[in-house]
Short mmCIF file of C-alpha atoms in Angstrom, two decimals:
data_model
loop_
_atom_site.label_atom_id
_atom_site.label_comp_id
_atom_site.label_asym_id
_atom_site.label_seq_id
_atom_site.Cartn_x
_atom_site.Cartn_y
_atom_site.Cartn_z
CA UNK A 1 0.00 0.00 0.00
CA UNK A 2 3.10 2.33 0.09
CA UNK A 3 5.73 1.67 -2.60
CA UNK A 4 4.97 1.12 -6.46
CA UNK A 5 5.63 1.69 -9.55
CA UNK A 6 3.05 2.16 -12.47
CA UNK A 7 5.32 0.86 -14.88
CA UNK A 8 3.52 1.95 -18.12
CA UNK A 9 0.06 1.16 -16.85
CA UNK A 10 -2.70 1.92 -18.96
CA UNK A 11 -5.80 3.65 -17.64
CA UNK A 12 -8.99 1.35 -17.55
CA UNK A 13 -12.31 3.03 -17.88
CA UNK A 14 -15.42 0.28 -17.47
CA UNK A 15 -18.84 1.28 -15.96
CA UNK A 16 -19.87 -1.46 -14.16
CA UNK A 17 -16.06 -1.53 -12.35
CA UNK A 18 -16.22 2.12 -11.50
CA UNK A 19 -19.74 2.10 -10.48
CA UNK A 20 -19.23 -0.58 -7.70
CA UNK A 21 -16.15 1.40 -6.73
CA UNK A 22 -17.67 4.31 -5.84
CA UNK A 23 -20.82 2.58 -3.85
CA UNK A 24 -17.62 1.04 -1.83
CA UNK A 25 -15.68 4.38 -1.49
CA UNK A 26 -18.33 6.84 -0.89
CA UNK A 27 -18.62 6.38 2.72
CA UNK A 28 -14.81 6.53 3.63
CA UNK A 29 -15.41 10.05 1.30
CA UNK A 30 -17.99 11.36 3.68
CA UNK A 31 -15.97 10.41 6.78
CA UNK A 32 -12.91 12.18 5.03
CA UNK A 33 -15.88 15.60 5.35
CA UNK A 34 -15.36 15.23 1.57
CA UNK A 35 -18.75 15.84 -0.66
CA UNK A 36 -20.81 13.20 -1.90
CA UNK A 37 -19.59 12.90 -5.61
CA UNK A 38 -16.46 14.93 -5.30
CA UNK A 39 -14.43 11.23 -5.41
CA UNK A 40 -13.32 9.81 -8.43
CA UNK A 41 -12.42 6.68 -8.93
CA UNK A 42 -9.37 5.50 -11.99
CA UNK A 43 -8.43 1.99 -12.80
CA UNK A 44 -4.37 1.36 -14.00
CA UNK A 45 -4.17 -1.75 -15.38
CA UNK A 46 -0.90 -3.29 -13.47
CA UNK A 47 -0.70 -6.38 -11.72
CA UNK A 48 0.38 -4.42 -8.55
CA UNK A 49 -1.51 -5.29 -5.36
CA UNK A 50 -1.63 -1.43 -4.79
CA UNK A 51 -3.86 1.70 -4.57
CA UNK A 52 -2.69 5.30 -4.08
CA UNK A 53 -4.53 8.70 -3.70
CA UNK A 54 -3.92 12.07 -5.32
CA UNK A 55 -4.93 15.07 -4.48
CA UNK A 56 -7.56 13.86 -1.69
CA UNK A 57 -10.37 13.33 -4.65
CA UNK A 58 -8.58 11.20 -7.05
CA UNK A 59 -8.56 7.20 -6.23
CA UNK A 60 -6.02 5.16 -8.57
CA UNK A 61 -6.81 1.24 -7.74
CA UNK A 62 -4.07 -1.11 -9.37
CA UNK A 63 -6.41 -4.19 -11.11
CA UNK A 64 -3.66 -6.39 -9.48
CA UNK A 65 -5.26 -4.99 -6.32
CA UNK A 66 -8.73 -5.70 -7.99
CA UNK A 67 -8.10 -9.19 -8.70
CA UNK A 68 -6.24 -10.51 -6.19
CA UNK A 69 -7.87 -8.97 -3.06
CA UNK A 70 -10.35 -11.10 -0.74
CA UNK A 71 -13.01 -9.11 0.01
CA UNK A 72 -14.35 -5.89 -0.29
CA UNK A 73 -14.21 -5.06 3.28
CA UNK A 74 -9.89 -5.39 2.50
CA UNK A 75 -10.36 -3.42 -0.42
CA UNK A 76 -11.65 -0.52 1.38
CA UNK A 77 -9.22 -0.63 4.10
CA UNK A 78 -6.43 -0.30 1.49
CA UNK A 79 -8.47 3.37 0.50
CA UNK A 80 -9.40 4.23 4.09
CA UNK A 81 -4.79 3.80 4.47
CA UNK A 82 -4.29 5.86 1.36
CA UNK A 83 -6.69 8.69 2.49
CA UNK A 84 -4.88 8.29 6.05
CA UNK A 85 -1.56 9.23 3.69
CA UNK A 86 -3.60 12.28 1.95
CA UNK A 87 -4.97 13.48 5.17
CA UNK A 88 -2.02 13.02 6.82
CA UNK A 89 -0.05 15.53 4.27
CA UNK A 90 2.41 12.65 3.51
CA UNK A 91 1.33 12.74 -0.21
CA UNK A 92 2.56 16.93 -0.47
CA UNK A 93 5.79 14.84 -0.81
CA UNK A 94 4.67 13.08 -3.77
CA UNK A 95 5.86 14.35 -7.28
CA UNK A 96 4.22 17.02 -8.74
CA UNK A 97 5.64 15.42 -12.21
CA UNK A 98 3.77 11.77 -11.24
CA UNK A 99 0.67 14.10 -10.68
CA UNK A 100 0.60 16.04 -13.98
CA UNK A 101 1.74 12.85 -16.40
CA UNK A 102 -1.57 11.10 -14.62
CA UNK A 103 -3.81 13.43 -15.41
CA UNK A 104 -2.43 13.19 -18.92
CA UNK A 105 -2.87 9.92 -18.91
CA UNK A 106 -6.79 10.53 -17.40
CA UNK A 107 -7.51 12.75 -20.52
CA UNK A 108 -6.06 10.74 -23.42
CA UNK A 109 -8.18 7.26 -22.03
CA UNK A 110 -9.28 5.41 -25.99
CA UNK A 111 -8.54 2.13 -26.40
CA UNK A 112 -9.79 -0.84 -25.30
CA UNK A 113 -8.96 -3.58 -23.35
CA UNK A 114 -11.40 -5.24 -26.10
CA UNK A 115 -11.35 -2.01 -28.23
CA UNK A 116 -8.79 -2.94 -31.44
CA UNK A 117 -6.81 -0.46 -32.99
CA UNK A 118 -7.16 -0.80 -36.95
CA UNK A 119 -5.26 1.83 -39.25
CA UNK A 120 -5.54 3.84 -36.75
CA UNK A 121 -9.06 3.76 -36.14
CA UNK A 122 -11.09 1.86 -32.93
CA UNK A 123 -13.47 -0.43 -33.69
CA UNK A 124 -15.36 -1.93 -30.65
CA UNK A 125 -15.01 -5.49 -29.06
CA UNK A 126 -15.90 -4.96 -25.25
CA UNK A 127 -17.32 -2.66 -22.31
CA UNK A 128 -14.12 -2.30 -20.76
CA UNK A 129 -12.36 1.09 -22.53
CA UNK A 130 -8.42 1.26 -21.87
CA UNK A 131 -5.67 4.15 -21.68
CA UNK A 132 -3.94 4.83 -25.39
CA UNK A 133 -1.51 6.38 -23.47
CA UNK A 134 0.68 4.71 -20.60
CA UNK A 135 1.43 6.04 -17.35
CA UNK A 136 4.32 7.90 -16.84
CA UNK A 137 7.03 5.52 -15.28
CA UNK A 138 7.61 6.78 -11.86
CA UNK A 139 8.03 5.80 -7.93
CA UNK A 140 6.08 6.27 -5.42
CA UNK A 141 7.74 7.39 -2.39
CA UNK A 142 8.58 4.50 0.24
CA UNK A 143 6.71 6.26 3.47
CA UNK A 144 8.87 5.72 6.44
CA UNK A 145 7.75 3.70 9.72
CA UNK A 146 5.74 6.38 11.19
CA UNK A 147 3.85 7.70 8.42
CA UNK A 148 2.66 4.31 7.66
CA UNK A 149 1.43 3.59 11.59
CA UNK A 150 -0.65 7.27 11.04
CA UNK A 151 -1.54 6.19 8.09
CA UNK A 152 -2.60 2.72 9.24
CA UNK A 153 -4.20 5.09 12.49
CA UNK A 154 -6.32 7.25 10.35
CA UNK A 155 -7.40 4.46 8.19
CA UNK A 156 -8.69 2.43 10.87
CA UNK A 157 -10.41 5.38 12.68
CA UNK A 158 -12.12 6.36 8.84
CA UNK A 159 -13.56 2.57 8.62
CA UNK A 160 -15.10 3.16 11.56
CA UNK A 161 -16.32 6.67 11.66
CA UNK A 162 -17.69 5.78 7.64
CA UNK A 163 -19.50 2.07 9.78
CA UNK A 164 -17.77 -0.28 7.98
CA UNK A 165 -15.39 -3.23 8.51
CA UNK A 166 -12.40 -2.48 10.90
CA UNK A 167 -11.06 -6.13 10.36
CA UNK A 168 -10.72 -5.48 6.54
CA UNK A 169 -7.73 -3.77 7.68
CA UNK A 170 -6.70 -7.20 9.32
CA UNK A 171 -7.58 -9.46 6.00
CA UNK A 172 -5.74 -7.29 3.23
CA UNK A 173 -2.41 -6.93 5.60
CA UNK A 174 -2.54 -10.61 6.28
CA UNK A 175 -2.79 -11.40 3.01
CA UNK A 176 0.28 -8.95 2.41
CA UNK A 177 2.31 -10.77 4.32
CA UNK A 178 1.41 -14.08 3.00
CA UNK A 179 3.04 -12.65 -0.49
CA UNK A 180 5.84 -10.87 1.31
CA UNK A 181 6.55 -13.42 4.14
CA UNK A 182 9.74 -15.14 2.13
CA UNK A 183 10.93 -11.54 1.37
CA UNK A 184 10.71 -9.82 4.66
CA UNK A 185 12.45 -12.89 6.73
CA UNK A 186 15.84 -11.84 5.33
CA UNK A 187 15.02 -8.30 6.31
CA UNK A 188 17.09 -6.88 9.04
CA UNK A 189 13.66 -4.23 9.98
CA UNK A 190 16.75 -2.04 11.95
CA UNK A 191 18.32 -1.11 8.99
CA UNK A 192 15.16 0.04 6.22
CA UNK A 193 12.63 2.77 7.09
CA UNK A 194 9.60 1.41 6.12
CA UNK A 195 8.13 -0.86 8.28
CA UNK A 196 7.46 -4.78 8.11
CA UNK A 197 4.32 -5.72 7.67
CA UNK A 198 4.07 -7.63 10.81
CA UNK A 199 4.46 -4.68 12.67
CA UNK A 200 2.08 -3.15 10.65
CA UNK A 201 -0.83 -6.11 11.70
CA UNK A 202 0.43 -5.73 15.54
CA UNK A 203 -0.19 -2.10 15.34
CA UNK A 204 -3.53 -2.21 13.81
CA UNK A 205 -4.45 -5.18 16.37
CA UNK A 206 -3.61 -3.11 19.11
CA UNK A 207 -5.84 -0.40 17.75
CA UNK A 208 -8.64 -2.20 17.04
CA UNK A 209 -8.79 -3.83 20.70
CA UNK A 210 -9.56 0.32 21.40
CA UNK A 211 -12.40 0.06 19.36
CA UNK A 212 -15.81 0.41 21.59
CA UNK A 213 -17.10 -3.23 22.18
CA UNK A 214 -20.34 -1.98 20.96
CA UNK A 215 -19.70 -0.68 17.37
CA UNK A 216 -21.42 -2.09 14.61
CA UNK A 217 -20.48 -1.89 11.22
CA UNK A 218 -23.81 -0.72 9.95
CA UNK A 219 -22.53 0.42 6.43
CA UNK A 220 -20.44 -2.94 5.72
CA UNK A 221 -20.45 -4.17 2.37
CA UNK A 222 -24.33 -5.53 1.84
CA UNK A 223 -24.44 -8.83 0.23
CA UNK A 224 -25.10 -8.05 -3.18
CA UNK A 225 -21.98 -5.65 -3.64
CA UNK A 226 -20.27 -8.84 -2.45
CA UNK A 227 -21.87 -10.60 -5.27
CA UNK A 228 -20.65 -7.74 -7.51
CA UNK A 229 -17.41 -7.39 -6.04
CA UNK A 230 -17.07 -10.91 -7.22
CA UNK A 231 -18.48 -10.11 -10.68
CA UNK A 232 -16.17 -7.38 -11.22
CA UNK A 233 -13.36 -9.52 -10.28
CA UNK A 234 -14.37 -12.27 -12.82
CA UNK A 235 -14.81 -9.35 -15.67
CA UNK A 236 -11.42 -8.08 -15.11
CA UNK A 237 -9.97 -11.62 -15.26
CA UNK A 238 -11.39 -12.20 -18.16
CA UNK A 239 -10.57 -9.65 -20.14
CA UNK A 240 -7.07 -9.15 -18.93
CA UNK A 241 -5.90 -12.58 -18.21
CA UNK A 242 -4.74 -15.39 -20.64
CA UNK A 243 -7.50 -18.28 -20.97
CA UNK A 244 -5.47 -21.28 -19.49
CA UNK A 245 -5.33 -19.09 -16.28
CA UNK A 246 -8.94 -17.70 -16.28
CA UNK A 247 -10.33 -21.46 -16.44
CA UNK A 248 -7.50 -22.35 -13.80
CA UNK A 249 -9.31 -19.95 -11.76
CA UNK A 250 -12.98 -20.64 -12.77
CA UNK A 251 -12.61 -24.10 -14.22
CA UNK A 252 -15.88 -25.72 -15.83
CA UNK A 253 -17.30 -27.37 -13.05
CA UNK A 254 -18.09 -23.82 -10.96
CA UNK A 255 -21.21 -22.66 -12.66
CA UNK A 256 -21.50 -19.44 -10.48
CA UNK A 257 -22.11 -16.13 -12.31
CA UNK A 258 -18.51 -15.41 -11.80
CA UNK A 259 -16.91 -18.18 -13.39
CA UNK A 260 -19.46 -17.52 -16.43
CA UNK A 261 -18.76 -14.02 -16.21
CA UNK A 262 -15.10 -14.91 -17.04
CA UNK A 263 -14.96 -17.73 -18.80
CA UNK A 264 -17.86 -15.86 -21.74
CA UNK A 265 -15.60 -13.09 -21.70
CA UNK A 266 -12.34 -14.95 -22.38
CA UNK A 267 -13.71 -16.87 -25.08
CA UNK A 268 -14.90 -13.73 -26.89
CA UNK A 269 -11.34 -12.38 -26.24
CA UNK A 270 -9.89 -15.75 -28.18
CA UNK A 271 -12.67 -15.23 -30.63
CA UNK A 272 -14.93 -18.52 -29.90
CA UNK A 273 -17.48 -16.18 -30.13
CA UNK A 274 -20.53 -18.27 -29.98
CA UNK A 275 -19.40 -19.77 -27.10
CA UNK A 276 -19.48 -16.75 -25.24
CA UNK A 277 -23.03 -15.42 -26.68
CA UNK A 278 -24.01 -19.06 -24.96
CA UNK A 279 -22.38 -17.79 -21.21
CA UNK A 280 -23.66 -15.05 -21.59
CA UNK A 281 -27.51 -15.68 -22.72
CA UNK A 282 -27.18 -18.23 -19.16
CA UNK A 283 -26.23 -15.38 -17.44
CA UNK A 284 -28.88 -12.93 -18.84
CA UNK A 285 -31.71 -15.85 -18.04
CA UNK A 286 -30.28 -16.33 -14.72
CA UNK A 287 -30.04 -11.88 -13.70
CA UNK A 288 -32.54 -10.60 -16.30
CA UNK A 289 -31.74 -6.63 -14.48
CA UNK A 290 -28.23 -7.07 -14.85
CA UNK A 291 -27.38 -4.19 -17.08
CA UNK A 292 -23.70 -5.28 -17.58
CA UNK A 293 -25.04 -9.12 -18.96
CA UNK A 294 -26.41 -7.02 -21.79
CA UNK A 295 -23.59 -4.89 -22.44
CA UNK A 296 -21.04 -8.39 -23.22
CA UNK A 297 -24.17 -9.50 -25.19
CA UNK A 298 -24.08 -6.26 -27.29
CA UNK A 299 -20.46 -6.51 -27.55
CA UNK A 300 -20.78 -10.10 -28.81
CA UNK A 301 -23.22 -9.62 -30.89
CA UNK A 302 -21.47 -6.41 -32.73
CA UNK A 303 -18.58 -8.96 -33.15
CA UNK A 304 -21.04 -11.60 -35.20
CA UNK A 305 -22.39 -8.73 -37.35
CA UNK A 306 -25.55 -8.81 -35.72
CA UNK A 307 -26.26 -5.63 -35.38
CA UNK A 308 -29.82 -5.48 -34.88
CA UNK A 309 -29.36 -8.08 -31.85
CA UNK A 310 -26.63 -5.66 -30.63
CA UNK A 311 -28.94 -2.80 -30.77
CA UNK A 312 -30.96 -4.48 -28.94
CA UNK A 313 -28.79 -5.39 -26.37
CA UNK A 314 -27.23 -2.13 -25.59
CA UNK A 315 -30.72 -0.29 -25.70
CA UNK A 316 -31.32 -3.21 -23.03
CA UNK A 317 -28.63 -2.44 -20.92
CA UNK A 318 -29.60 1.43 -20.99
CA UNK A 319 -32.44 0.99 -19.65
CA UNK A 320 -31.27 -0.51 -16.63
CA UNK A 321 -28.40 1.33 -16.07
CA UNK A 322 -28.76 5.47 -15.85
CA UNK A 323 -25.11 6.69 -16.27
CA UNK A 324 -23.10 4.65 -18.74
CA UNK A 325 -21.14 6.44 -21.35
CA UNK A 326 -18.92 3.58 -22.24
CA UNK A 327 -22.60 1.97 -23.06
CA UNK A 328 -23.57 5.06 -24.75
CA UNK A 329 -20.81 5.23 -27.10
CA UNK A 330 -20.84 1.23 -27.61
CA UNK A 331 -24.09 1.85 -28.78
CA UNK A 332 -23.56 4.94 -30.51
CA UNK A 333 -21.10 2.72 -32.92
CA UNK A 334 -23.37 0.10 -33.63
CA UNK A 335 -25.76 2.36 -35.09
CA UNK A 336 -22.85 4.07 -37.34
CA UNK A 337 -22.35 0.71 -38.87
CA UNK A 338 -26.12 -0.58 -38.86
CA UNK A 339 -26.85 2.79 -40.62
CA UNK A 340 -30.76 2.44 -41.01
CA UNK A 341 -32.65 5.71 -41.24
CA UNK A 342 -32.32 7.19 -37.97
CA UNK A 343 -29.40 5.59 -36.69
CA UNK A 344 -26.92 8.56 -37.26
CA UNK A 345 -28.80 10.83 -35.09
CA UNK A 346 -29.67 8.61 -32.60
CA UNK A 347 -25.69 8.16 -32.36
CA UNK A 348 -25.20 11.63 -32.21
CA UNK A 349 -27.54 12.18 -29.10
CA UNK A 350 -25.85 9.05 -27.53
CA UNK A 351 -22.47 10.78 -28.06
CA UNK A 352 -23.20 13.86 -26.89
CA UNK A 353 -24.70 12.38 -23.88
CA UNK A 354 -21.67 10.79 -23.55
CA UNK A 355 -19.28 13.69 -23.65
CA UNK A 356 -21.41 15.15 -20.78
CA UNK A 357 -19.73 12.80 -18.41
CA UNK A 358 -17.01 11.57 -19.70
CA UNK A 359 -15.08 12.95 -23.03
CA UNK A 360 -13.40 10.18 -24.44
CA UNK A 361 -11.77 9.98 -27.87
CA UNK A 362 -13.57 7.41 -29.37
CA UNK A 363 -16.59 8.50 -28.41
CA UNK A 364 -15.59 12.13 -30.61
CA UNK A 365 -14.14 8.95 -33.08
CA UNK A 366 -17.85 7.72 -33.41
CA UNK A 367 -19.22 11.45 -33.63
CA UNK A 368 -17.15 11.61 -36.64
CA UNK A 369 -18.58 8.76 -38.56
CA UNK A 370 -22.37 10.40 -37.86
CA UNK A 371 -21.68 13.70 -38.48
CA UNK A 372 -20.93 14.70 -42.19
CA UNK A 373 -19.02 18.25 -43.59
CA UNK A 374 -17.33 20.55 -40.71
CA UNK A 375 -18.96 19.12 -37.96
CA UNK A 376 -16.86 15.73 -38.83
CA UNK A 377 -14.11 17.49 -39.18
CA UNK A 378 -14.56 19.13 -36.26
CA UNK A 379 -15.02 15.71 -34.50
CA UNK A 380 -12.11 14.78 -35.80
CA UNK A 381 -9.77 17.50 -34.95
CA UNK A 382 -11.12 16.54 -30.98
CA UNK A 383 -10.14 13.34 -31.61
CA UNK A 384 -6.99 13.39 -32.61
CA UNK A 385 -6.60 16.65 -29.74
CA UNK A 386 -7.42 13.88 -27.16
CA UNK A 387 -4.81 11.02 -28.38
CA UNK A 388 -2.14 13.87 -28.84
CA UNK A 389 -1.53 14.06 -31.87
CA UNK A 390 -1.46 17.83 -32.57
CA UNK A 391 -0.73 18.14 -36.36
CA UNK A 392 -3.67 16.13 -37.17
CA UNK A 393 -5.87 17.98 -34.73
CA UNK A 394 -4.73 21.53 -36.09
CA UNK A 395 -5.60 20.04 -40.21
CA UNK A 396 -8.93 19.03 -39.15
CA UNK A 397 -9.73 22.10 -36.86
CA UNK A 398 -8.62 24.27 -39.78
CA UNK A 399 -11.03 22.37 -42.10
CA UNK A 400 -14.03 22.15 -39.58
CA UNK A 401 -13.51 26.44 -39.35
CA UNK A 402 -13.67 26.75 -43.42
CA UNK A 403 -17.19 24.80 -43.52
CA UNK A 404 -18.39 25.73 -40.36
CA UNK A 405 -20.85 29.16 -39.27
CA UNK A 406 -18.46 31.35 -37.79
CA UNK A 407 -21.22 31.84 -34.88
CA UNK A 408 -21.21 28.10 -34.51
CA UNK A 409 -20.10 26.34 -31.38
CA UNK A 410 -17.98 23.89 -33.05
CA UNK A 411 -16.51 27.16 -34.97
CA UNK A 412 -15.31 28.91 -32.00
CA UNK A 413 -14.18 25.32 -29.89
CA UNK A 414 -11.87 24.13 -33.25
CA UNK A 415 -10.21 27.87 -33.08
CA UNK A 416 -9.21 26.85 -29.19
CA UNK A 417 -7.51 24.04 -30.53
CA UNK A 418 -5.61 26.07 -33.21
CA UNK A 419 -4.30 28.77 -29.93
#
């Protein structure tokens, strides 16, 4: 929870994944006194066992973390430590060049962990949208024994002020020093700064003894975010895992929605992709108000060339989940290619929709393809603004402004990319 890398992570962007993150953040948020929607939550895909948090607002969760955790009760003990760090002012020592290369990385989020990259151009292949852009390769500072026992400290005392699980704080370091155990035996602890994690579980044993007898965790995970916890999990496996490990880990005899959840979504990776349509049509019949069932089904289905079934699908999944842009823009491409009267502006409400929450560049990618004549070009010029490539971004801008009403909105927003 203290010293890591991000060794050309990506940035992961998926709805269902973020959406269950911040149901399990918000109340450490409100115990930090910080407003209710104020925290945002960004996924690096690394195989790190590690969170961080910058600037008090912005969470980074590692997927290694994601995966490999036990519980969510451990997951948000690892957030309630890294807003101990923030609130403790041990993250003013942090870089400010880490800080701006992330938020570089934030604003230049494309391609896919199942979006392909074809001459250039995205096509889509899954609900899970990745980072074009890496991470900046940097270190995070390695906090020294005393800013990790306040950090531990103010953790513990945010669990339980927020009325959730003080012994998550237990399970995740625990299962630290399971994976560290070898390491830290040759250790002499006299002679680093950071402390074992064995003193870190006495400390945090001490201070939960402190803990009133009569506390109840009244805002512990409820038993469906477990469920989803272990949903999300199985999504993340499956998409960013190889397929002999992903039915290593959910072999064919476990028929929970997990190990279907993974194993449909690793066979549409490695293309069997009626296989997967099978998973996930179980899955739909089994959680008919799953929004996220439909999603994989849309994405499946785009894959076949059905597009009408995709449609379908996607519309589905709208209408049972309210916030989705990654949905919105899945969708939005479908009806590019389908292409029946209609279907262009129908993809350019979805897209703007989309931009509302979350600007993206293939969602601008997509606005392209509807639009036709400066607004294209205009779409275009965003595009190619958000992936960073600047020369084609000024060409297109410049085009966009020679078709375009000067009084236009479009007009004036391609001149800001020309200053």
């Amino acid at each position: 929870m203290s010293c890591f890398s991000a060794h050309s992570a990506s940035l992961i962007n998926d709805t269902e994944t973020e959406n269950l993150l911040t149901q399990l953040v918000a109340p450490i948020g409100r115990a930090a006194n910080i407003p209710d929607g104020r925290l945002k939550v960004h996924i690096i895909n690394s195989d790190d066992f590690n969170a961080f948090v910058m600037g008090g607002e912005d969470i980074y969760v590692y997927t290694g973390l994601l995966t490999q955790i036990k519980s969510p009760s451990a997951l948000q003990a690892v957030i309630a430590h890294e807003m101990g760090h923030t609130i403790g002012g041990h993250m003013a020592q942090m870089s400010s060049r880490m800080e701006a290369e992330l938020k570089r990385a934030m604003l230049i989020q494309a391609l896919g962990v199942g979006l392909m990259v074809a001459g250039g151009n995205p096509s889509l292949g899954a609900g899970v949208l990745a980072g074009s852009s890496g991470v900046a390769q940097q270190s995070m500072l390695a906090f020294s024994r005393d800013e990790e026992r306040i950090a531990d400290d103010m953790g513990l005392n945010l669990l339980v002020k927020a009325g959730l699980e003080p012994d998550g704080f237990l399970e995740v370091l625990e299962q630290m020093e399971e994976m560290t155990s070898v390491l830290e035996s040759k250790i002499n602890p006299n002679r680093i700064n950071h402390p074992l994690t064995a003193e870190r579980i006495n400390n945090v044993k001490s201070q939960i003894k402190k803990i009133d007898k009569d506390y109840v965790a009244k805002n512990a995970p409820t038993d469906k975010q477990k469920k989803d916890f272990k949903l999300v999990q199985a999504k993340l496996i499956g998409y960013l895992d190889n397929a002999d490990r992903v039915h290593t880990l959910y072999p064919k005899s476990d028929m929970s929605d997990a190990a279907l959840y993974a194993r449909a979504i690793a066979r549409m990776q490695s293309g069997n992709l009626d296989g997967a349509r099978v998973g996930t049509q179980t899955l739909i019949s089994r959680n008919p108000s799953n929004p996220y069932f439909y999603e994989l089904l849309g994405d499946i289905d785009y894959q076949l060339g059905h597009y009408d079934d995709s449609v379908d699908a996607y519309e589905k999944s709208l209408s049972l989940q309210e916030s989705a842009p990654q949905i919105e823009t899945a969708l939005a491409l479908v009806l590019t290619e389908r292409n029946k009267p209609g279907d262009k502006e129908r993809a350019i409400e979805l897209c703007k929709r989309s931009l509302l929450f979350q600007p993206t560049p293939l969602t601008y990618w997509v606005l392209a393809r509807a639009y036709d004549g400066g607004l294209a070009d205009w779409a275009r010029a965003e595009y190619y603004h958000l992936r960073g490539e600047e020369k084609n971004a000024i060409k297109y801008a410049k085009l966009a402004r020679k078709k375009l009403p000067k009084d236009s909105p479009e007009y004036i927003k391609s001149g800001d990319l020309l200053k």
